[in-house]
Amino acid sequence: MGSGPPDLLVVGPGLNAHVDYAWMEPSLARFMRRLASFSRLVVYDNRGVGLSDPVPGSATPTMDQQVDDIRAILDETGCQRAVLAGNAAGCAPALVFAATHPGRVESLILLSGYARIRAGAGYPQSLDQARIDQIGEAILGSWGTGADLDLVAPTMAADDNFRRWYAQLQRVSASPATAAAMTRLWYEVDVRSVLPAIQVPTLVIARAGNAMLPAHHSRYLADHIAGAKYVEFPDPDLLYFAGNADQVLDAIEEWVTGSRPLPSPDRFLGTVLFVDVAGSTQLAAEIGDSRFRELIEGFHQLVRRQLDRYHGRLVDTAGDGALAVFDSPARAIACAEAVRDGTRPRRRDPRHRRAHRGPGRRPGRPGRDLRLPHHPRPGRGRPDPAGKPRHPPAQGRARFLGGLRSHQLSTRCGHELGDLIDERRGCTPSPG
């Protein structure tokens, strides 16, 4: 994904990975798209995980096999030299590969990495065997439920949609036995002897608030790799696409490209799409609140999938509606059609689909706290009490898109307004 240069190979932690299902979570999809905006991004599923062939718990990949897999991925994708980005348990094989194949590594990025986790001589701030066994048993008993989300991504723990996605990701990535075996293997890792051999530029990133892999592990790496740069953020999430992901992405982009990305402007030109379900009050009365909530949750999941597909940014979901922002009217219209088509099996079409293209202002994070200039909606041809048209004649044209009628209006204030109207409402566009 992306064009590069450079090539950026992500060496994942092994578990909680599936190269297809990962795109179902908008925050992770956005994180990967951002990486691909300044690199040729390569991701893969480790042996026994995700779409890779399964392996029995007794045959989990060794360190040598993981290093061989990195070389095989680089060969298969035509990468002569690449930036290796290790994530958590993926940092150890990335370090060994950089030490043994320095000519193929442009630089290293280590996210919440460690040289060793098990307590021992010269490395006291770690876990003893009893605690390691306890963690292995807990994973075996709760794998596929997302029970560890409070530790892995505390800022997302209250998001029911995210929790369901995370639990499903565990189930499609590996069996409980494989997950427990791979976890125990992590605690056998000790690559401290490799660190002095690392000669490539290295960026070490840690999140100080995470309790699962405390920042002292990353500091140890930075202290023992010659010339390593250490960056620490206060967030508690081990999943780097959760929380304040932009901080991490900015640091990675600056490391890879040599220049810090420009801050996002407060003002931008975009297209705002709003979709909701027609007749929702009557439907709720017919099927009951519990069933209605399930349908609305499914509708919101559909909207999120289509927003990811058409590069939209979700601003808010309120009741049975959703508000999103796009960088072009065409994508907003295509997304609205996809949402409409996705609801047809349920025989419920979102009736109200409106897109506004014009200036907006975002005082906070991108895609949040969106403010739009107020412009009254067209008056459907009805005169005001003085007998004058409610709006000046529009200049534009109407075209039909399946069950939608799109009308581009050019108003006196210089912006364009597209009103996406369902044919069943019987509205006609202003003459152009």
Short mmCIF file of C-alpha atoms in Angstrom, two decimals:
data_model
loop_
_atom_site.label_atom_id
_atom_site.label_comp_id
_atom_site.label_asym_id
_atom_site.label_seq_id
_atom_site.Cartn_x
_atom_site.Cartn_y
_atom_site.Cartn_z
CA MET A 1 0.00 0.00 0.00
CA GLY A 2 1.42 3.39 -0.93
CA SER A 3 4.20 4.09 -3.40
CA GLY A 4 7.29 5.13 -1.43
CA PRO A 5 10.15 5.46 -1.23
CA PRO A 6 10.98 4.28 1.33
CA ASP A 7 9.60 0.80 1.90
CA LEU A 8 8.18 0.41 5.41
CA LEU A 9 7.75 -3.14 6.74
CA VAL A 10 5.68 -3.53 9.90
CA VAL A 11 6.81 -6.48 12.04
CA GLY A 12 3.74 -7.11 14.18
CA PRO A 13 3.52 -8.72 17.60
CA GLY A 14 2.19 -11.95 16.11
CA LEU A 15 -1.15 -12.19 17.87
CA ASN A 16 -4.15 -9.89 17.35
CA ALA A 17 -3.40 -9.71 13.63
CA HIS A 18 -5.36 -10.34 10.45
CA VAL A 19 -4.41 -8.40 7.34
CA ASP A 20 -8.01 -8.31 6.05
CA TYR A 21 -10.07 -7.95 9.22
CA ALA A 22 -7.78 -5.18 10.53
CA TRP A 23 -9.38 -2.78 8.03
CA MET A 24 -12.77 -3.17 9.71
CA GLU A 25 -11.65 -0.87 12.54
CA PRO A 26 -11.61 2.74 11.25
CA SER A 27 -8.90 3.96 13.64
CA LEU A 28 -6.52 1.19 12.54
CA ALA A 29 -7.36 1.70 8.88
CA ARG A 30 -6.65 5.42 9.25
CA PHE A 31 -3.34 4.64 10.99
CA MET A 32 -2.21 2.41 8.12
CA ARG A 33 -3.34 4.87 5.44
CA ARG A 34 -1.33 7.58 7.14
CA LEU A 35 1.78 5.35 7.15
CA ALA A 36 1.21 4.61 3.46
CA SER A 37 0.95 8.33 2.68
CA PHE A 38 4.73 8.73 3.10
CA SER A 39 5.97 5.19 2.38
CA ARG A 40 5.31 1.92 0.58
CA LEU A 41 3.69 0.06 3.44
CA VAL A 42 4.08 -3.72 3.79
CA VAL A 43 2.20 -5.69 6.47
CA TYR A 44 1.88 -9.44 6.94
CA ASP A 45 0.47 -12.10 9.26
CA ASN A 46 3.05 -14.13 11.17
CA ARG A 47 3.17 -17.92 10.93
CA GLY A 48 0.15 -19.50 12.56
CA VAL A 49 -1.75 -16.20 12.74
CA GLY A 50 -4.49 -14.60 10.67
CA LEU A 51 -4.41 -15.60 7.01
CA SER A 52 -1.09 -17.42 7.31
CA ASP A 53 -1.16 -21.21 7.61
CA PRO A 54 -2.01 -22.39 11.14
CA VAL A 55 0.56 -24.16 13.27
CA PRO A 56 0.05 -26.36 16.35
CA GLY A 57 0.76 -24.82 19.72
CA SER A 58 3.88 -26.94 20.06
CA ALA A 59 5.29 -25.55 16.79
CA THR A 60 5.06 -21.81 17.35
CA PRO A 61 7.68 -19.97 15.26
CA THR A 62 11.13 -19.64 16.81
CA MET A 63 13.19 -16.46 16.68
CA ASP A 64 15.23 -17.80 13.74
CA GLN A 65 12.06 -18.60 11.83
CA GLN A 66 10.63 -15.14 12.48
CA VAL A 67 13.85 -13.56 11.19
CA ASP A 68 13.74 -15.80 8.10
CA ASP A 69 10.15 -14.69 7.52
CA ILE A 70 11.20 -11.02 7.49
CA ARG A 71 13.79 -11.79 4.82
CA ALA A 72 11.24 -13.81 2.81
CA ILE A 73 8.69 -10.96 2.95
CA LEU A 74 11.27 -8.43 1.77
CA ASP A 75 12.29 -10.72 -1.09
CA GLU A 76 8.71 -11.44 -2.11
CA THR A 77 7.73 -7.75 -2.18
CA GLY A 78 10.89 -6.64 -3.96
CA CYS A 79 12.24 -4.58 -1.06
CA GLN A 80 16.03 -4.34 -1.26
CA ARG A 81 16.21 -2.06 1.79
CA ALA A 82 13.40 -1.12 4.11
CA VAL A 83 12.54 0.71 7.29
CA LEU A 84 11.56 -1.96 9.84
CA ALA A 85 8.86 -0.96 12.33
CA GLY A 86 8.66 -3.50 15.15
CA ASN A 87 5.61 -3.44 17.40
CA ALA A 88 5.82 -4.95 20.92
CA ALA A 89 6.87 -8.61 20.46
CA GLY A 90 7.74 -7.82 16.84
CA CYS A 91 10.65 -5.67 18.00
CA ALA A 92 12.88 -8.64 18.94
CA PRO A 93 12.94 -10.27 15.45
CA ALA A 94 13.32 -6.81 13.89
CA LEU A 95 16.39 -6.19 16.08
CA VAL A 96 17.94 -9.56 15.23
CA PHE A 97 17.32 -9.03 11.50
CA ALA A 98 18.89 -5.55 11.63
CA ALA A 99 21.96 -6.97 13.37
CA THR A 100 22.40 -9.88 10.94
CA HIS A 101 21.30 -8.15 7.70
CA PRO A 102 22.28 -4.48 8.16
CA GLY A 103 22.54 -3.93 4.41
CA ARG A 104 18.82 -4.51 4.01
CA VAL A 105 17.68 -2.21 6.83
CA GLU A 106 17.49 1.53 6.24
CA SER A 107 16.46 2.28 9.81
CA LEU A 108 14.60 0.80 12.78
CA ILE A 109 11.44 1.95 14.57
CA LEU A 110 10.65 0.17 17.85
CA LEU A 111 7.18 0.65 19.37
CA SER A 112 6.92 -0.52 22.99
CA GLY A 113 9.80 -2.92 22.42
CA TYR A 114 11.82 -4.93 24.90
CA ALA A 115 15.04 -6.91 24.99
CA ARG A 116 13.77 -9.21 27.73
CA ILE A 117 10.67 -9.52 29.90
CA ARG A 118 11.52 -12.34 32.32
CA ALA A 119 13.26 -11.20 35.50
CA GLY A 120 16.92 -12.19 35.78
CA ALA A 121 20.43 -11.09 36.60
CA GLY A 122 21.03 -7.57 35.35
CA TYR A 123 17.37 -7.13 34.45
CA PRO A 124 15.37 -7.02 37.69
CA GLN A 125 12.35 -4.94 36.57
CA SER A 126 10.48 -7.81 34.94
CA LEU A 127 8.19 -10.76 35.63
CA ASP A 128 8.89 -13.94 37.55
CA GLN A 129 7.86 -17.41 36.39
CA ALA A 130 4.72 -17.55 38.54
CA ARG A 131 3.39 -14.35 36.96
CA ILE A 132 4.25 -15.59 33.45
CA ASP A 133 2.31 -18.82 34.05
CA GLN A 134 -0.63 -16.82 35.39
CA ILE A 135 -0.73 -14.67 32.25
CA GLY A 136 -0.57 -17.73 30.00
CA GLU A 137 -3.49 -19.38 31.78
CA ALA A 138 -5.53 -16.16 31.66
CA ILE A 139 -5.03 -15.88 27.91
CA LEU A 140 -5.99 -19.50 27.38
CA GLY A 141 -9.20 -19.03 29.37
CA SER A 142 -10.34 -15.66 27.99
CA TRP A 143 -8.97 -15.53 24.45
CA GLY A 144 -11.54 -14.28 21.97
CA THR A 145 -13.52 -12.25 24.50
CA GLY A 146 -11.40 -9.08 24.45
CA ALA A 147 -11.01 -9.33 28.25
CA ASP A 148 -7.54 -7.76 28.12
CA LEU A 149 -8.72 -4.59 26.36
CA ASP A 150 -8.61 -2.63 29.62
CA LEU A 151 -4.84 -3.19 29.65
CA VAL A 152 -4.15 -3.08 25.91
CA ALA A 153 -6.22 0.01 25.05
CA PRO A 154 -7.81 1.62 28.12
CA THR A 155 -9.00 4.67 26.18
CA MET A 156 -11.13 2.42 23.93
CA ALA A 157 -12.45 0.09 26.64
CA ALA A 158 -15.78 1.93 26.92
CA ASP A 159 -16.41 1.77 23.16
CA ASP A 160 -18.70 -1.23 22.63
CA ASN A 161 -18.09 -1.34 18.87
CA PHE A 162 -14.34 -1.35 19.36
CA ARG A 163 -14.57 -4.06 22.03
CA ARG A 164 -16.61 -6.29 19.73
CA TRP A 165 -14.14 -5.75 16.89
CA TYR A 166 -11.18 -6.49 19.16
CA ALA A 167 -12.74 -9.70 20.48
CA GLN A 168 -13.52 -10.84 16.95
CA LEU A 169 -9.97 -9.98 15.87
CA GLN A 170 -8.64 -12.33 18.53
CA ARG A 171 -10.88 -15.13 17.32
CA VAL A 172 -9.90 -14.78 13.65
CA SER A 173 -6.19 -14.34 14.42
CA ALA A 174 -5.41 -17.50 16.40
CA SER A 175 -6.85 -20.30 18.52
CA PRO A 176 -6.65 -20.03 22.34
CA ALA A 177 -3.95 -22.72 22.50
CA THR A 178 -1.83 -21.00 19.84
CA ALA A 179 -2.28 -17.64 21.57
CA ALA A 180 -1.18 -19.04 24.93
CA ALA A 181 1.85 -20.81 23.39
CA MET A 182 2.98 -17.67 21.54
CA THR A 183 2.56 -15.57 24.67
CA ARG A 184 4.77 -17.92 26.68
CA LEU A 185 7.36 -17.76 23.89
CA TRP A 186 7.52 -13.97 24.25
CA TYR A 187 8.78 -14.39 27.80
CA GLU A 188 11.65 -16.58 26.64
CA VAL A 189 13.07 -13.80 24.47
CA ASP A 190 16.41 -12.27 25.42
CA VAL A 191 18.11 -10.20 22.72
CA ARG A 192 20.28 -8.05 25.00
CA SER A 193 23.45 -9.44 23.39
CA VAL A 194 22.23 -8.22 19.98
CA LEU A 195 21.86 -4.56 20.92
CA PRO A 196 25.55 -3.54 20.63
CA ALA A 197 25.56 -4.91 17.06
CA ILE A 198 22.78 -2.58 15.89
CA GLN A 199 24.41 -0.03 13.59
CA VAL A 200 21.38 1.35 11.73
CA PRO A 201 19.58 4.54 12.85
CA THR A 202 17.00 3.59 15.48
CA LEU A 203 13.91 5.37 16.81
CA VAL A 204 12.49 4.02 20.09
CA ILE A 205 8.93 5.04 20.97
CA ALA A 206 7.19 4.29 24.27
CA ARG A 207 3.96 5.16 26.02
CA ALA A 208 4.62 5.82 29.67
CA GLY A 209 1.06 5.14 30.82
CA ASN A 210 0.84 1.57 29.57
CA ALA A 211 0.90 -1.02 32.34
CA MET A 212 1.32 -4.07 30.09
CA LEU A 213 4.75 -3.12 28.69
CA PRO A 214 6.13 -0.35 30.93
CA ALA A 215 8.35 2.29 29.37
CA HIS A 216 11.47 1.13 31.21
CA HIS A 217 11.77 -1.71 28.67
CA SER A 218 11.98 0.82 25.83
CA ARG A 219 14.40 3.01 27.75
CA TYR A 220 16.69 0.01 28.14
CA LEU A 221 16.72 -0.45 24.36
CA ALA A 222 17.50 3.22 23.75
CA ASP A 223 20.30 3.19 26.34
CA HIS A 224 22.00 0.14 24.79
CA ILE A 225 21.64 0.91 21.05
CA ALA A 226 24.29 3.30 19.81
CA GLY A 227 22.84 6.65 18.76
CA ALA A 228 19.21 5.63 19.30
CA LYS A 229 16.62 8.37 19.57
CA TYR A 230 14.06 7.94 22.37
CA VAL A 231 10.58 9.47 22.30
CA GLU A 232 8.03 8.95 25.09
CA PHE A 233 4.34 9.84 25.14
CA PRO A 234 2.06 9.79 28.21
CA ASP A 235 -0.78 7.71 26.72
CA PRO A 236 -1.82 4.39 28.35
CA ASP A 237 -2.59 2.42 25.16
CA LEU A 238 -0.37 -0.38 23.90
CA LEU A 239 -2.26 -0.28 20.60
CA TYR A 240 -0.66 2.68 18.89
CA PHE A 241 -3.62 3.41 16.64
CA ALA A 242 -5.69 4.09 19.78
CA GLY A 243 -5.45 7.23 21.89
CA ASN A 244 -3.48 10.13 20.47
CA ALA A 245 -2.25 8.29 17.38
CA ASP A 246 -1.32 11.48 15.55
CA GLN A 247 1.56 12.13 17.96
CA VAL A 248 3.05 8.75 17.12
CA LEU A 249 2.41 9.13 13.39
CA ASP A 250 4.01 12.57 13.36
CA ALA A 251 7.14 11.20 15.05
CA ILE A 252 7.34 8.27 12.60
CA GLU A 253 6.79 10.49 9.55
CA GLU A 254 9.49 12.92 10.69
CA TRP A 255 11.89 10.01 11.27
CA VAL A 256 11.20 8.40 7.89
CA THR A 257 11.01 11.52 5.71
CA GLY A 258 13.29 13.90 7.59
CA SER A 259 10.64 16.61 7.88
CA ARG A 260 7.87 17.10 10.40
CA PRO A 261 4.36 17.11 8.90
CA LEU A 262 2.61 20.45 8.73
CA PRO A 263 -0.18 20.99 11.27
CA SER A 264 -3.70 20.54 10.01
CA PRO A 265 -5.32 23.94 9.25
CA ASP A 266 -8.33 25.07 11.24
CA ARG A 267 -10.28 25.77 8.07
CA PHE A 268 -10.82 23.36 5.21
CA LEU A 269 -13.08 22.74 2.23
CA GLY A 270 -15.03 19.53 2.48
CA THR A 271 -18.32 17.75 1.91
CA VAL A 272 -20.53 16.90 4.87
CA LEU A 273 -22.82 13.88 4.65
CA PHE A 274 -25.68 13.11 7.02
CA VAL A 275 -27.60 9.82 6.92
CA ASP A 276 -30.38 8.57 9.13
CA VAL A 277 -33.11 5.93 9.12
CA ALA A 278 -36.58 6.95 7.99
CA GLY A 279 -39.49 5.95 10.19
CA SER A 280 -37.24 5.02 13.10
CA THR A 281 -39.79 5.98 15.77
CA GLN A 282 -42.47 3.78 14.25
CA LEU A 283 -39.98 0.94 13.72
CA ALA A 284 -38.88 1.08 17.37
CA ALA A 285 -42.50 0.83 18.49
CA GLU A 286 -43.05 -2.17 16.21
CA ILE A 287 -40.04 -4.29 17.16
CA GLY A 288 -39.18 -3.06 20.66
CA ASP A 289 -36.29 -1.07 22.05
CA SER A 290 -33.87 -3.98 22.42
CA ARG A 291 -34.18 -5.17 18.83
CA PHE A 292 -34.17 -1.58 17.57
CA ARG A 293 -30.86 -0.87 19.34
CA GLU A 294 -29.34 -3.92 17.66
CA LEU A 295 -30.49 -2.70 14.25
CA ILE A 296 -29.11 0.79 14.84
CA GLU A 297 -25.77 -0.63 16.02
CA GLY A 298 -25.64 -2.69 12.83
CA PHE A 299 -26.49 0.42 10.80
CA HIS A 300 -23.69 2.40 12.45
CA GLN A 301 -21.24 -0.43 11.76
CA LEU A 302 -22.31 -0.37 8.11
CA VAL A 303 -21.75 3.40 8.00
CA ARG A 304 -18.27 3.03 9.53
CA ARG A 305 -17.30 0.38 6.98
CA GLN A 306 -18.40 2.55 4.07
CA LEU A 307 -16.70 5.62 5.52
CA ASP A 308 -13.47 3.64 5.65
CA ARG A 309 -14.05 2.44 2.08
CA TYR A 310 -14.67 5.94 0.71
CA HIS A 311 -12.17 7.77 2.96
CA GLY A 312 -14.74 9.65 5.01
CA ARG A 313 -14.25 10.82 8.60
CA LEU A 314 -16.97 10.13 11.14
CA VAL A 315 -17.84 13.24 13.14
CA ASP A 316 -20.69 11.99 15.29
CA THR A 317 -23.45 9.41 15.64
CA ALA A 318 -26.59 10.65 17.32
CA GLY A 319 -29.69 8.50 17.65
CA ASP A 320 -30.26 6.76 14.34
CA GLY A 321 -28.09 9.14 12.29
CA ALA A 322 -24.46 9.67 11.40
CA LEU A 323 -22.54 12.79 10.37
CA ALA A 324 -19.36 12.46 8.29
CA VAL A 325 -16.90 14.61 6.33
CA PHE A 326 -15.38 13.88 2.92
CA ASP A 327 -12.80 15.64 0.78
CA SER A 328 -14.99 15.46 -2.34
CA PRO A 329 -18.74 15.38 -3.16
CA ALA A 330 -18.27 12.28 -5.36
CA ARG A 331 -17.04 10.21 -2.42
CA ALA A 332 -19.86 11.45 -0.20
CA ILE A 333 -22.46 10.48 -2.83
CA ALA A 334 -20.85 7.07 -3.41
CA CYS A 335 -20.78 6.43 0.33
CA ALA A 336 -24.45 7.42 0.69
CA GLU A 337 -25.39 5.02 -2.10
CA ALA A 338 -23.35 2.22 -0.50
CA VAL A 339 -25.07 2.80 2.86
CA ARG A 340 -28.46 2.76 1.14
CA ASP A 341 -27.65 -0.45 -0.73
CA GLY A 342 -26.30 -2.06 2.44
CA THR A 343 -29.64 -1.56 4.20
CA ARG A 344 -31.79 -3.06 1.46
CA PRO A 345 -31.68 -6.63 2.84
CA ARG A 346 -33.35 -5.23 5.94
CA ARG A 347 -35.96 -3.50 3.76
CA ARG A 348 -35.21 -0.21 5.51
CA ASP A 349 -33.58 2.53 3.45
CA PRO A 350 -32.13 5.60 5.10
CA ARG A 351 -34.44 8.21 3.64
CA HIS A 352 -32.63 11.38 4.57
CA ARG A 353 -29.22 11.72 2.93
CA ARG A 354 -27.90 15.24 2.64
CA ALA A 355 -24.47 16.44 1.62
CA HIS A 356 -23.18 19.96 2.12
CA ARG A 357 -20.05 21.13 0.39
CA GLY A 358 -18.51 24.33 1.63
CA PRO A 359 -16.17 25.87 4.17
CA GLY A 360 -15.98 24.34 7.62
CA ARG A 361 -13.99 25.01 10.76
CA ARG A 362 -12.50 22.47 13.14
CA PRO A 363 -11.21 24.02 16.38
CA GLY A 364 -10.24 20.66 17.86
CA ARG A 365 -9.08 17.35 16.45
CA PRO A 366 -9.62 16.68 12.73
CA GLY A 367 -13.10 15.38 12.13
CA ARG A 368 -14.40 16.48 15.53
CA ASP A 369 -16.27 19.59 16.73
CA LEU A 370 -17.15 20.42 13.13
CA ARG A 371 -18.74 23.82 12.59
CA LEU A 372 -20.52 24.82 9.40
CA PRO A 373 -21.85 28.16 8.21
CA HIS A 374 -25.63 28.24 8.53
CA HIS A 375 -27.55 28.24 5.27
CA PRO A 376 -31.30 27.54 5.23
CA ARG A 377 -32.43 24.47 3.35
CA PRO A 378 -34.18 25.00 -0.01
CA GLY A 379 -37.84 25.91 0.35
CA ARG A 380 -39.14 23.22 -1.96
CA GLY A 381 -40.52 25.94 -4.25
CA ARG A 382 -42.90 27.45 -1.66
CA PRO A 383 -43.07 31.27 -1.61
CA ASP A 384 -42.67 33.26 1.58
CA PRO A 385 -45.55 35.39 2.90
CA ALA A 386 -44.39 38.33 0.74
CA GLY A 387 -44.74 36.19 -2.37
CA LYS A 388 -41.01 36.03 -3.06
CA PRO A 389 -39.06 32.82 -3.56
CA ARG A 390 -37.39 31.63 -0.40
CA HIS A 391 -34.03 31.33 -2.21
CA PRO A 392 -32.54 32.84 -5.34
CA PRO A 393 -32.68 30.70 -8.49
CA ALA A 394 -30.03 28.01 -8.42
CA GLN A 395 -27.50 27.51 -11.15
CA GLY A 396 -26.60 23.90 -11.73
CA ARG A 397 -27.96 20.65 -12.91
CA ALA A 398 -29.61 17.57 -11.49
CA ARG A 399 -28.62 14.00 -12.21
CA PHE A 400 -30.04 10.70 -11.02
CA LEU A 401 -27.92 8.20 -9.09
CA GLY A 402 -29.95 5.06 -8.49
CA GLY A 403 -32.45 5.97 -5.80
CA LEU A 404 -30.80 9.34 -5.17
CA ARG A 405 -31.20 12.64 -6.91
CA SER A 406 -28.13 14.87 -6.61
CA HIS A 407 -28.40 18.56 -7.23
CA GLN A 408 -25.37 20.84 -7.21
CA LEU A 409 -26.36 24.37 -6.29
CA SER A 410 -24.22 27.46 -6.65
CA THR A 411 -25.43 30.16 -4.28
CA ARG A 412 -24.63 33.82 -3.89
CA CYS A 413 -22.31 33.19 -0.95
CA GLY A 414 -19.95 31.27 -3.24
CA HIS A 415 -20.28 27.73 -1.88
CA GLU A 416 -21.82 24.62 -3.37
CA LEU A 417 -24.63 22.70 -1.82
CA GLY A 418 -25.58 19.17 -2.85
CA ASP A 419 -28.93 17.96 -1.53
CA LEU A 420 -29.23 14.20 -1.77
CA ILE A 421 -32.94 13.47 -1.91
CA ASP A 422 -34.75 10.16 -2.00
CA GLU A 423 -37.10 9.90 -4.96
CA ARG A 424 -39.93 8.82 -2.71
CA ARG A 425 -40.06 12.27 -1.15
CA GLY A 426 -41.31 13.62 -4.47
CA CYS A 427 -39.07 16.73 -4.44
CA THR A 428 -37.79 18.30 -7.61
CA PRO A 429 -34.65 20.38 -7.94
CA SER A 430 -34.77 24.06 -8.67
CA PRO A 431 -34.59 24.88 -12.39
CA GLY A 432 -31.05 25.46 -13.69
#
